[in-house]
Tab-separated table of C-alpha atoms and ligand atoms in Angstrom:
chain	number	residue	atom	x	y	z
E	1	UNK	CA	8.254	-21.905	-27.050
E	2	UNK	CA	10.969	-22.951	-24.593
E	3	UNK	CA	9.613	-23.535	-21.051
E	4	UNK	CA	10.936	-20.993	-18.536
E	5	UNK	CA	11.615	-23.278	-15.560
E	6	UNK	CA	13.425	-21.635	-12.668
E	7	UNK	CA	14.427	-23.522	-9.515
E	8	UNK	CA	13.975	-21.285	-6.458
E	9	UNK	CA	16.005	-22.169	-3.374
E	10	UNK	CA	15.574	-20.712	0.110
E	11	UNK	CA	18.143	-22.023	2.621
E	12	UNK	CA	17.467	-21.650	6.348
E	13	UNK	CA	19.768	-22.811	9.140
E	14	UNK	CA	18.485	-26.417	9.091
E	15	UNK	CA	16.120	-26.417	6.125
E	16	UNK	CA	15.850	-25.796	2.395
E	17	UNK	CA	12.568	-24.716	0.835
E	18	UNK	CA	12.455	-25.159	-2.918
E	19	UNK	CA	10.061	-24.599	-5.798
E	20	UNK	CA	10.256	-25.192	-9.488
E	21	UNK	CA	8.472	-22.243	-11.032
E	22	UNK	CA	7.292	-21.838	-14.594
E	23	UNK	CA	5.972	-18.251	-14.601
E	24	UNK	CA	3.483	-19.056	-17.343
E	25	UNK	CA	1.743	-21.547	-15.007
E	26	UNK	CA	-0.103	-20.554	-11.824
E	27	UNK	CA	0.930	-23.641	-9.778
E	28	UNK	CA	4.459	-24.799	-9.030
E	29	UNK	CA	5.553	-27.870	-11.018
E	30	UNK	CA	7.515	-29.182	-8.042
E	31	UNK	CA	7.880	-27.803	-4.531
E	32	UNK	CA	8.984	-28.987	-1.150
E	33	UNK	CA	11.094	-28.793	1.931
E	34	UNK	CA	14.213	-30.539	3.224
E	35	UNK	CA	14.156	-30.174	6.982
E	36	UNK	CA	16.075	-31.063	10.154
E	37	UNK	CA	19.253	-31.023	8.054
E	38	UNK	CA	22.382	-32.135	9.896
E	39	UNK	CA	20.388	-34.481	12.153
E	40	UNK	CA	19.514	-38.181	11.991
E	41	UNK	CA	15.883	-37.163	11.321
E	42	UNK	CA	16.660	-35.170	8.182
E	43	UNK	CA	13.894	-35.636	5.631
E	44	UNK	CA	12.981	-34.420	2.154
E	45	UNK	CA	9.293	-33.724	1.410
E	46	UNK	CA	8.076	-32.809	-2.058
E	47	UNK	CA	4.998	-32.346	-4.144
E	48	UNK	CA	5.080	-32.957	-7.898
E	49	UNK	CA	2.011	-31.974	-9.947
E	50	UNK	CA	-0.286	-32.654	-6.989
E	51	UNK	CA	1.195	-35.917	-5.683
E	52	UNK	CA	3.113	-35.850	-2.389
E	53	UNK	CA	6.109	-37.914	-1.364
E	54	UNK	CA	8.963	-37.880	1.148
E	55	UNK	CA	12.286	-39.584	1.739
E	56	UNK	CA	14.499	-39.852	4.832
E	57	UNK	CA	17.947	-38.342	4.188
E	58	UNK	CA	19.604	-39.070	7.576
E	59	UNK	CA	22.438	-36.676	8.461
E	60	UNK	CA	22.258	-34.898	5.099
E	61	UNK	CA	23.635	-31.366	5.070
E	62	UNK	CA	22.553	-28.653	2.616
E	63	UNK	CA	24.780	-30.026	-0.146
E	64	UNK	CA	23.520	-33.609	0.168
E	65	UNK	CA	19.911	-32.453	0.359
E	66	UNK	CA	20.352	-30.487	-2.883
E	67	UNK	CA	21.974	-33.547	-4.482
E	68	UNK	CA	18.837	-35.537	-3.528
E	69	UNK	CA	16.795	-32.854	-5.206
E	70	UNK	CA	18.706	-33.072	-8.469
E	71	UNK	CA	16.955	-36.149	-9.944
E	72	UNK	CA	13.536	-34.774	-8.945
E	73	UNK	CA	14.271	-31.518	-10.740
E	74	UNK	CA	15.629	-33.321	-13.789
E	75	UNK	CA	12.569	-35.550	-13.940
E	76	UNK	CA	10.169	-32.596	-13.554
E	77	UNK	CA	11.893	-30.383	-16.147
E	78	UNK	CA	13.041	-33.076	-18.581
E	79	UNK	CA	16.404	-31.326	-18.413
E	80	UNK	CA	14.900	-27.940	-19.380
E	81	UNK	CA	15.935	-25.765	-16.450
E	82	UNK	CA	16.918	-22.172	-17.275
E	83	UNK	CA	18.477	-21.087	-14.004
E	84	UNK	CA	18.417	-21.029	-10.215
E	85	UNK	CA	17.149	-18.162	-8.053
E	86	UNK	CA	18.429	-18.001	-4.478
E	87	UNK	CA	16.710	-16.087	-1.714
E	88	UNK	CA	19.392	-14.156	0.173
E	89	UNK	CA	18.354	-12.438	3.357
E	90	UNK	CA	20.641	-9.396	3.232
E	91	UNK	CA	22.039	-7.367	0.357
E	92	UNK	CA	23.293	-4.436	2.424
E	93	UNK	CA	23.585	-1.176	0.481
E	94	UNK	CA	25.387	-2.878	-2.385
E	95	UNK	CA	22.517	-4.860	-3.868
E	96	UNK	CA	19.615	-2.706	-4.997
E	97	UNK	CA	18.145	-5.458	-7.198
E	98	UNK	CA	18.605	-9.132	-8.026
E	99	UNK	CA	22.145	-9.999	-9.109
E	100	UNK	CA	23.758	-12.684	-11.250
E	101	UNK	CA	26.070	-14.711	-8.978
E	102	UNK	CA	29.721	-14.636	-10.024
E	103	UNK	CA	32.855	-14.701	-7.875
E	104	UNK	CA	32.635	-10.917	-7.260
E	105	UNK	CA	28.994	-11.140	-6.132
E	106	UNK	CA	29.886	-14.083	-3.863
E	107	UNK	CA	32.618	-11.979	-2.222
E	108	UNK	CA	30.201	-9.119	-1.768
E	109	UNK	CA	27.565	-11.379	-0.197
E	110	UNK	CA	30.244	-12.829	2.140
E	111	UNK	CA	31.213	-9.319	3.243
E	112	UNK	CA	27.636	-8.788	4.493
E	113	UNK	CA	27.935	-11.549	7.088
E	114	UNK	CA	28.268	-9.093	10.032
E	115	UNK	CA	24.812	-7.722	9.143
E	116	UNK	CA	23.113	-11.161	9.156
E	117	UNK	CA	25.466	-13.576	10.925
E	118	UNK	CA	22.905	-16.393	11.216
E	119	UNK	CA	21.544	-16.267	7.677
E	120	UNK	CA	24.301	-15.256	5.247
E	121	UNK	CA	26.487	-18.355	5.949
E	122	UNK	CA	23.598	-20.762	5.223
E	123	UNK	CA	22.533	-18.768	2.159
E	124	UNK	CA	26.117	-19.078	0.903
E	125	UNK	CA	26.208	-22.802	1.632
E	126	UNK	CA	23.131	-23.228	-0.542
E	127	UNK	CA	24.579	-21.129	-3.352
E	128	UNK	CA	27.931	-22.903	-3.297
E	129	UNK	CA	26.303	-26.348	-3.256
E	130	UNK	CA	24.026	-25.371	-6.158
E	131	UNK	CA	26.977	-24.076	-8.195
E	132	UNK	CA	28.772	-27.418	-7.707
E	133	UNK	CA	25.684	-29.454	-8.584
E	134	UNK	CA	24.505	-27.304	-11.503
E	135	UNK	CA	27.765	-25.772	-12.802
E	136	UNK	CA	26.368	-25.051	-16.255
E	137	UNK	CA	23.337	-23.084	-15.017
E	138	UNK	CA	23.173	-19.344	-14.311
E	139	UNK	CA	22.536	-18.589	-10.626
E	140	UNK	CA	20.863	-15.419	-9.368
E	141	UNK	CA	20.626	-13.948	-5.871
E	142	UNK	CA	17.396	-12.188	-4.900
E	143	UNK	CA	17.688	-10.143	-1.717
E	144	UNK	CA	15.066	-9.530	0.986
E	145	UNK	CA	16.443	-6.038	1.507
E	146	UNK	CA	16.880	-4.869	-2.113
E	147	UNK	CA	13.363	-3.470	-2.615
E	148	UNK	CA	13.878	-1.123	0.358
E	149	UNK	CA	17.050	0.458	-1.032
E	150	UNK	CA	14.753	3.189	-2.407
E	151	UNK	CA	13.955	4.439	1.124
E	152	UNK	CA	14.789	8.145	1.433
E	153	UNK	CA	17.581	8.940	3.892
E	154	UNK	CA	15.160	10.457	6.405
E	155	UNK	CA	13.463	7.046	6.593
E	156	UNK	CA	16.559	4.813	6.690
E	157	UNK	CA	18.847	6.738	9.076
E	158	UNK	CA	18.779	6.219	12.842
E	159	UNK	CA	19.430	9.265	15.045
E	160	UNK	CA	22.888	7.967	15.956
E	161	UNK	CA	26.421	9.334	15.466
E	162	UNK	CA	27.168	9.444	11.738
E	163	UNK	CA	30.257	7.204	12.002
E	164	UNK	CA	28.057	4.265	13.009
E	165	UNK	CA	26.329	4.544	9.659
E	166	UNK	CA	29.304	5.451	7.444
E	167	UNK	CA	31.824	3.010	8.936
E	168	UNK	CA	29.635	0.215	10.287
E	169	UNK	CA	26.509	0.237	8.130
E	170	UNK	CA	24.168	0.892	11.057
E	171	UNK	CA	20.951	1.999	9.306
E	172	UNK	CA	17.476	0.693	8.584
E	173	UNK	CA	17.491	-1.894	5.750
E	174	UNK	CA	14.060	-3.508	5.964
E	175	UNK	CA	13.158	-7.103	5.024
E	176	UNK	CA	10.337	-9.042	3.280
E	177	UNK	CA	11.101	-6.866	0.233
E	178	UNK	CA	10.259	-9.636	-2.241
E	179	UNK	CA	6.815	-10.059	-0.699
E	180	UNK	CA	6.073	-6.327	-0.414
E	181	UNK	CA	7.008	-5.863	-4.059
E	182	UNK	CA	5.013	-8.822	-5.345
E	183	UNK	CA	1.918	-7.932	-3.368
E	184	UNK	CA	1.950	-4.202	-4.182
E	185	UNK	CA	2.333	-4.939	-7.915
E	186	UNK	CA	-0.543	-7.438	-7.702
E	187	UNK	CA	-2.666	-4.872	-5.840
E	188	UNK	CA	-2.134	-2.330	-8.631
E	189	UNK	CA	-2.997	-4.782	-11.393
E	190	UNK	CA	-6.003	-6.097	-9.418
E	191	UNK	CA	-7.280	-2.508	-9.084
E	192	UNK	CA	-6.646	-1.531	-12.719
E	193	UNK	CA	-3.985	1.027	-11.700
E	194	UNK	CA	-0.533	1.549	-13.205
E	195	UNK	CA	2.039	0.210	-10.698
E	196	UNK	CA	4.252	3.205	-11.468
E	197	UNK	CA	1.467	5.579	-10.402
E	198	UNK	CA	-0.007	3.970	-7.309
E	199	UNK	CA	0.314	4.231	-3.545
E	200	UNK	CA	-0.068	1.376	-1.036
E	201	UNK	CA	0.207	0.371	2.594
E	202	UNK	CA	1.178	-3.300	2.919
E	203	UNK	CA	0.918	-5.498	6.028
E	204	UNK	CA	2.922	-8.731	5.612
E	205	UNK	CA	1.887	-10.878	8.582
E	206	UNK	CA	3.551	-14.288	8.843
E	207	UNK	CA	5.817	-15.619	11.584
E	208	UNK	CA	7.785	-12.450	10.916
E	209	UNK	CA	5.677	-9.344	10.323
E	210	UNK	CA	6.362	-5.992	8.670
E	211	UNK	CA	4.573	-3.041	7.120
E	212	UNK	CA	5.662	-1.102	4.051
E	213	UNK	CA	4.682	2.086	2.225
E	214	UNK	CA	4.998	1.567	-1.541
E	215	UNK	CA	4.744	4.629	-3.793
E	216	UNK	CA	4.927	4.365	-7.592
E	217	UNK	CA	6.460	0.901	-7.356
E	218	UNK	CA	9.125	1.897	-4.808
E	219	UNK	CA	9.432	1.192	-1.096
E	220	UNK	CA	9.425	4.518	0.785
E	221	UNK	CA	9.350	3.226	4.350
E	222	UNK	CA	9.130	-0.081	6.176
E	223	UNK	CA	8.870	-1.212	9.783
E	224	UNK	CA	11.873	-3.576	10.037
E	225	UNK	CA	15.270	-1.970	10.425
E	226	UNK	CA	18.907	-3.008	10.848
E	227	UNK	CA	17.604	-6.464	11.748
E	228	UNK	CA	14.225	-8.201	11.371
E	229	UNK	CA	13.489	-7.545	15.072
E	230	UNK	CA	12.421	-3.912	14.678
E	231	UNK	CA	8.803	-2.864	14.303
E	232	UNK	CA	5.697	-4.985	14.741
E	233	UNK	CA	4.877	-7.581	17.384
E	234	UNK	CA	5.548	-10.979	15.707
E	235	UNK	CA	5.197	-14.694	16.547
E	236	UNK	CA	8.204	-14.847	18.877
E	237	UNK	CA	9.867	-11.448	18.243
E	238	UNK	CA	9.165	-8.440	20.442
E	239	UNK	CA	9.282	-5.781	17.729
E	240	UNK	CA	9.988	-2.276	19.053
E	241	UNK	CA	10.965	-1.975	22.703
E	242	UNK	CA	12.626	0.833	24.626
E	243	UNK	CA	16.206	0.936	23.269
E	244	UNK	CA	17.396	1.046	26.880
E	245	UNK	CA	15.874	-2.375	27.575
E	246	UNK	CA	19.168	-4.205	26.919
E	247	UNK	CA	21.079	-2.234	29.529
E	248	UNK	CA	18.131	-2.370	31.939
E	249	UNK	CA	17.985	-6.186	31.783
E	250	UNK	CA	21.762	-6.531	31.976
E	251	UNK	CA	21.975	-4.268	35.014
E	252	UNK	CA	18.905	-5.421	36.925
E	253	UNK	CA	18.886	-9.152	36.095
E	254	UNK	CA	22.517	-9.717	35.127
E	255	UNK	CA	21.491	-11.160	31.747
E	256	UNK	CA	24.138	-11.570	29.045
E	257	UNK	CA	23.681	-10.088	25.551
E	258	UNK	CA	23.066	-13.575	24.172
E	259	UNK	CA	20.301	-14.197	26.720
E	260	UNK	CA	18.662	-10.870	25.923
E	261	UNK	CA	18.880	-11.543	22.169
E	262	UNK	CA	17.322	-14.956	22.655
E	263	UNK	CA	14.454	-13.626	24.778
E	264	UNK	CA	13.660	-10.769	22.367
E	265	UNK	CA	13.888	-12.957	19.227
E	266	UNK	CA	12.576	-16.339	20.374
E	267	UNK	CA	10.501	-15.934	23.533
E	268	UNK	CA	8.664	-12.648	23.016
E	269	UNK	CA	5.996	-11.453	20.571
E	270	UNK	CA	2.561	-13.055	20.866
E	271	UNK	CA	4.227	-16.128	22.415
E	272	UNK	CA	5.656	-14.041	25.252
E	273	UNK	CA	2.486	-12.000	25.742
E	274	UNK	CA	0.133	-15.004	25.734
E	275	UNK	CA	2.388	-17.466	27.532
E	276	UNK	CA	0.737	-19.979	25.198
E	277	UNK	CA	1.799	-20.034	21.543
E	278	UNK	CA	3.376	-18.166	18.656
E	279	UNK	CA	0.737	-19.545	16.301
E	280	UNK	CA	-2.142	-17.177	15.570
E	281	UNK	CA	-4.626	-20.009	14.953
E	282	UNK	CA	-3.995	-21.422	18.432
E	283	UNK	CA	-4.306	-17.952	19.940
E	284	UNK	CA	-7.591	-17.229	18.176
E	285	UNK	CA	-9.056	-20.525	19.436
E	286	UNK	CA	-7.818	-19.860	22.993
E	287	UNK	CA	-9.289	-16.340	22.884
E	288	UNK	CA	-12.676	-17.839	21.941
E	289	UNK	CA	-12.448	-19.892	25.126
E	290	UNK	CA	-11.634	-16.825	27.225
E	291	UNK	CA	-7.849	-17.273	27.580
E	292	UNK	CA	-6.648	-13.972	29.056
E	293	UNK	CA	-3.088	-14.100	27.702
E	294	UNK	CA	-4.213	-14.969	24.160
E	295	UNK	CA	-6.801	-12.157	24.251
E	296	UNK	CA	-4.167	-9.645	25.324
E	297	UNK	CA	-1.619	-10.884	22.748
E	298	UNK	CA	-4.147	-10.358	19.942
E	299	UNK	CA	-5.088	-6.879	21.210
E	300	UNK	CA	-1.440	-5.774	21.395
E	301	UNK	CA	-0.619	-7.348	18.002
E	302	UNK	CA	-3.454	-5.475	16.260
E	303	UNK	CA	-2.959	-2.141	18.008
E	304	UNK	CA	0.764	-2.099	17.260
E	305	UNK	CA	0.089	-3.095	13.645
E	306	UNK	CA	-2.453	-0.278	13.230
E	307	UNK	CA	-0.023	2.191	14.819
E	308	UNK	CA	2.674	1.130	12.362
E	309	UNK	CA	0.323	1.452	9.356
E	310	UNK	CA	-0.743	4.924	10.496
E	311	UNK	CA	2.904	5.961	10.798
E	312	UNK	CA	3.670	4.495	7.330
E	313	UNK	CA	0.954	6.767	5.902
E	314	UNK	CA	3.413	9.659	6.464
E	315	UNK	CA	5.276	8.329	3.395
E	316	UNK	CA	2.181	8.576	1.130
E	317	UNK	CA	0.489	11.526	-0.517
E	318	UNK	CA	-2.603	9.492	-1.320
E	319	UNK	CA	-3.830	6.036	-0.410
E	320	UNK	CA	-4.851	3.649	-3.191
E	321	UNK	CA	-5.259	0.852	-0.718
E	322	UNK	CA	-4.201	-1.189	2.285
E	323	UNK	CA	-3.170	-4.793	1.553
E	324	UNK	CA	-3.080	-7.731	3.972
E	325	UNK	CA	-0.823	-10.687	3.138
E	326	UNK	CA	1.204	-13.525	4.781
E	327	UNK	CA	-0.307	-16.482	6.690
E	328	UNK	CA	-2.145	-14.248	9.182
E	329	UNK	CA	-2.997	-11.438	6.751
E	330	UNK	CA	-4.423	-13.911	4.217
E	331	UNK	CA	-6.401	-16.010	6.686
E	332	UNK	CA	-7.542	-14.044	9.691
E	333	UNK	CA	-10.709	-11.903	9.386
E	334	UNK	CA	-10.413	-11.270	13.156
E	335	UNK	CA	-6.932	-9.727	12.989
E	336	UNK	CA	-7.850	-7.661	9.896
E	337	UNK	CA	-11.001	-6.375	11.543
E	338	UNK	CA	-9.395	-5.558	14.892
E	339	UNK	CA	-6.523	-3.744	13.174
E	340	UNK	CA	-8.778	-1.648	10.980
E	341	UNK	CA	-10.914	-0.661	13.995
E	342	UNK	CA	-7.901	1.390	15.144
E	343	UNK	CA	-7.647	3.114	11.744
E	344	UNK	CA	-10.911	5.081	11.786
E	345	UNK	CA	-9.063	8.373	11.280
E	346	UNK	CA	-7.877	7.019	7.899
E	347	UNK	CA	-11.596	6.386	7.194
E	348	UNK	CA	-10.908	2.663	6.663
E	349	UNK	CA	-13.882	0.351	7.184
E	350	UNK	CA	-14.351	-3.330	6.354
E	351	UNK	CA	-17.292	-5.155	4.829
E	352	UNK	CA	-17.988	-7.974	7.273
E	353	UNK	CA	-19.029	-10.565	4.665
E	354	UNK	CA	-16.233	-9.808	2.205
E	355	UNK	CA	-13.727	-9.957	5.066
E	356	UNK	CA	-15.009	-13.375	6.151
E	357	UNK	CA	-14.785	-14.731	2.580
E	358	UNK	CA	-11.120	-13.890	1.961
E	359	UNK	CA	-9.340	-16.879	3.541
E	360	UNK	CA	-7.292	-19.868	2.295
E	361	UNK	CA	-5.939	-18.237	-0.819
E	362	UNK	CA	-9.040	-16.241	-1.805
E	363	UNK	CA	-7.974	-12.748	-2.855
E	364	UNK	CA	-10.234	-9.736	-3.063
E	365	UNK	CA	-11.457	-6.399	-1.782
E	366	UNK	CA	-12.819	-6.375	1.787
E	367	UNK	CA	-13.662	-2.684	2.339
E	368	UNK	CA	-17.083	-1.087	2.606
E	369	UNK	CA	-18.106	0.817	-0.537
E	370	UNK	CA	-17.198	4.494	-0.340
E	371	UNK	CA	-14.241	3.848	1.996
E	372	UNK	CA	-10.540	3.410	1.105
E	373	UNK	CA	-9.731	0.175	-0.688
E	374	UNK	CA	-8.571	-2.769	1.473
E	375	UNK	CA	-7.388	-5.931	-0.288
E	376	UNK	CA	-6.377	-9.440	0.740
E	377	UNK	CA	-3.674	-10.707	-1.630
E	378	UNK	CA	-1.772	-13.975	-1.110
E	379	UNK	CA	1.961	-13.425	-1.312
E	380	UNK	CA	4.163	-15.597	-3.522
E	381	UNK	CA	7.826	-14.927	-2.854
E	382	UNK	CA	8.985	-17.943	-4.881
E	383	UNK	CA	7.181	-16.661	-7.951
E	384	UNK	CA	8.676	-13.175	-7.542
E	385	UNK	CA	12.168	-14.701	-7.144
E	386	UNK	CA	11.608	-16.728	-10.335
E	387	UNK	CA	10.376	-13.619	-12.194
E	388	UNK	CA	13.415	-11.620	-11.015
E	389	UNK	CA	15.746	-14.458	-12.029
E	390	UNK	CA	14.148	-14.778	-15.431
E	391	UNK	CA	14.188	-10.992	-15.937
E	392	UNK	CA	17.902	-10.875	-15.237
E	393	UNK	CA	18.675	-13.836	-17.489
E	394	UNK	CA	16.724	-12.240	-20.333
E	395	UNK	CA	18.686	-8.974	-19.884
E	396	UNK	CA	21.926	-10.945	-20.194
E	397	UNK	CA	20.873	-12.753	-23.338
E	398	UNK	CA	19.230	-9.813	-25.164
O	401	ADP	P1	6.226	-17.637	7.459
O	401	ADP	O1	6.573	-16.250	7.889
O	401	ADP	O2	6.994	-18.688	8.182
O	401	ADP	O3	6.188	-17.818	5.945
O	401	ADP	P2	3.326	-17.822	7.243
O	401	ADP	O4	3.201	-16.694	6.276
O	401	ADP	O5	2.992	-19.186	6.782
O	401	ADP	O6	4.728	-17.828	7.976
O	401	ADP	O7	2.359	-17.445	8.476
O	401	ADP	C1	2.300	-18.221	9.632
O	401	ADP	C2	1.249	-17.618	10.541
O	401	ADP	O8	-0.005	-17.602	9.857
O	401	ADP	C3	1.058	-18.409	11.829
O	401	ADP	O9	0.969	-17.522	12.932
O	401	ADP	C4	-0.281	-19.077	11.588
O	401	ADP	O10	-0.974	-19.305	12.781
O	401	ADP	C5	-0.993	-18.008	10.789
O	401	ADP	N1	-2.195	-18.558	10.159
O	401	ADP	C6	-2.289	-19.500	9.184
O	401	ADP	N2	-3.594	-19.800	8.955
O	401	ADP	C7	-4.337	-19.035	9.809
O	401	ADP	C8	-5.734	-18.885	10.076
O	401	ADP	N3	-6.637	-19.595	9.421
O	401	ADP	N4	-6.113	-17.987	11.023
O	401	ADP	C9	-5.187	-17.278	11.697
O	401	ADP	N5	-3.865	-17.371	11.496
O	401	ADP	C10	-3.441	-18.232	10.577
């Protein structure tokens, strides 16, 4: 049988995360990170079948970093690489699923730049560099927004003049779609339910956080909107605020739009509330020692998360389970417990011991018997991107 190796590439503004995924194996063959790209400190870190290594790549840009990756990938696959899957942050309304990258798809991705001005250009840089380096390989784009294209109009429209939607694309798109899809499908299989006949609330809690209602394998509502700022309190992002806040800050403090954007995206969330850190581990330790700001940040984070989950339940007709995932969701019994304490009206209750056990990659149920199912399931976006890429390549060859 031919090995199904897919290289998954995720380009950020100054970094590239990569993984070589063989879907028939549970661990990645090769994975790593090129970081601080464009600076003298640029470095490539990788892990190949358990052994770690790194190499300075001073002043490398995305293209050079990918070129450094090439021999590692060739060595790890013995030349047997089937294709490349690229994570692309925004697919607008055009991309409702993963798409093979050709010149038309590239044009369409370019046209979405106004919706994600920071991310689309770096995603494109990664794609273009990969096409040059691996011209013979099929390349596939997998979009963070695509899973949410099934939202009904009453969930994706803002109460704004229609022209803003029709002419300028102002609507709710949602993000983290790859994670919500992977985790909800895993939850169904874990519970012995058919994915196409199941109903889930998902809390993806990483540096960015979002909730999602998944019904019969489709996203029906999600907490992020036009941009990944809407919704939950996050590491450095405010989540929902009064929509008049921009004009209030501009008028009362004379702040520019750029300053307001920076504060809401980079200086708010649990970092802003605590005055200490955006990292939940640090905040949990500080709370133990009585830090007032950290205690408040955790309370607000959990209450707002519970409120979002309760509102997402409007999209369900039954609840097969609530799933926690992402760095915080997978590792923090405290956050899971505090959140669920606000969800008593949904009859959700955790088993203290099971909750404590599900950390560091351990998946499982954490609810009390006789109460709605609550699961901890580690997300794996790279694996889902590889599966989507492989699925598309198989369609093309069959
Ligand atoms: P990203 O969105 O960048 O992929 P992750 O999913 O890795 O982020 O999540 C990062 C968050 O997970 C950080 O806030 C980190 O503190 C938190 N986290 C990781 N381990 C723990 C833990 N043991 N307890 C609490 N929070 C944790």
